[in-house]
């Protein structure tokens, strides 16, 4: 069974970040929603400010580093799959 996760606002925000900063490595935050795993957020990687637990929600399952374009592709897929 396929599912979707509405994230149009996040897609538009990421498109702007790609225009401004390029196809850089970013953190992709994954959560389990209704039994499916989705990217629900992303963040910039900052060496001077490492990722900390404050950035996780209680539903965050894992965070991986991905290229911004890969995150965008996944967000667009999960936004359209029904």
Short mmCIF file of C-alpha atoms in Angstrom, two decimals:
data_model
loop_
_atom_site.label_atom_id
_atom_site.label_comp_id
_atom_site.label_asym_id
_atom_site.label_seq_id
_atom_site.Cartn_x
_atom_site.Cartn_y
_atom_site.Cartn_z
CA UNK A 1 0.00 0.00 0.00
CA UNK A 2 1.32 3.42 -0.94
CA UNK A 3 0.75 6.60 1.02
CA UNK A 4 1.51 10.28 0.72
CA UNK A 5 2.71 13.00 3.05
CA UNK A 6 1.68 16.57 2.22
CA UNK A 7 4.83 18.70 2.24
CA UNK A 8 4.32 21.37 -0.45
CA UNK A 9 5.55 24.16 1.82
CA UNK A 10 8.73 22.24 2.67
CA UNK A 11 9.33 21.57 -1.06
CA UNK A 12 9.09 25.27 -1.90
CA UNK A 13 11.40 26.19 0.98
CA UNK A 14 13.98 23.63 -0.14
CA UNK A 15 13.82 24.81 -3.77
CA UNK A 16 14.69 28.31 -2.56
CA UNK A 17 17.56 26.99 -0.43
CA UNK A 18 18.95 25.09 -3.44
CA UNK A 19 18.84 28.27 -5.54
CA UNK A 20 20.59 30.21 -2.79
CA UNK A 21 23.11 27.63 -1.50
CA UNK A 22 23.38 24.98 -4.23
CA UNK A 23 23.06 21.21 -4.09
CA UNK A 24 24.77 20.85 -0.72
CA UNK A 25 24.75 18.05 1.84
CA UNK A 26 21.95 18.49 4.39
CA UNK A 27 20.39 16.60 7.25
CA UNK A 28 17.14 14.81 6.33
CA UNK A 29 14.82 14.05 9.25
CA UNK A 30 12.66 10.94 8.96
CA UNK A 31 9.51 10.19 10.94
CA UNK A 32 7.08 7.31 10.97
CA UNK A 33 3.59 8.58 10.10
CA UNK A 34 0.66 6.14 9.96
CA UNK A 35 3.04 3.23 9.54
CA UNK A 36 5.06 4.83 6.72
CA UNK A 37 8.46 6.52 6.93
CA UNK A 38 8.67 10.03 5.45
CA UNK A 39 11.13 12.91 5.34
CA UNK A 40 9.40 15.52 7.49
CA UNK A 41 12.14 18.16 7.72
CA UNK A 42 15.67 19.04 6.70
CA UNK A 43 18.40 21.25 8.09
CA UNK A 44 21.75 22.71 7.11
CA UNK A 45 24.92 21.01 8.31
CA UNK A 46 26.93 23.47 10.36
CA UNK A 47 30.34 22.44 11.66
CA UNK A 48 30.30 25.18 14.29
CA UNK A 49 26.88 24.01 15.54
CA UNK A 50 26.55 20.21 15.53
CA UNK A 51 23.14 18.55 15.37
CA UNK A 52 21.70 18.19 18.85
CA UNK A 53 18.69 16.54 20.44
CA UNK A 54 16.74 19.84 20.50
CA UNK A 55 16.27 19.50 16.75
CA UNK A 56 14.53 16.13 17.04
CA UNK A 57 10.81 15.72 17.63
CA UNK A 58 9.42 12.84 19.66
CA UNK A 59 8.51 11.18 16.34
CA UNK A 60 11.96 11.48 14.70
CA UNK A 61 13.16 7.98 13.86
CA UNK A 62 16.49 8.81 12.24
CA UNK A 63 18.49 11.52 10.49
CA UNK A 64 20.78 10.97 7.51
CA UNK A 65 22.92 13.22 5.35
CA UNK A 66 21.68 13.61 1.78
CA UNK A 67 22.23 16.02 -1.10
CA UNK A 68 19.59 18.75 -1.23
CA UNK A 69 18.46 17.53 -4.67
CA UNK A 70 17.94 14.00 -3.30
CA UNK A 71 15.84 15.34 -0.43
CA UNK A 72 13.80 17.39 -2.91
CA UNK A 73 13.20 14.36 -5.12
CA UNK A 74 12.02 12.29 -2.14
CA UNK A 75 9.79 15.10 -0.87
CA UNK A 76 8.16 15.47 -4.30
CA UNK A 77 7.60 11.70 -4.49
CA UNK A 78 6.08 11.41 -1.04
CA UNK A 79 3.92 14.49 -1.68
CA UNK A 80 2.36 12.90 -4.77
CA UNK A 81 2.07 9.14 -4.06
CA UNK A 82 -1.44 8.12 -3.06
#
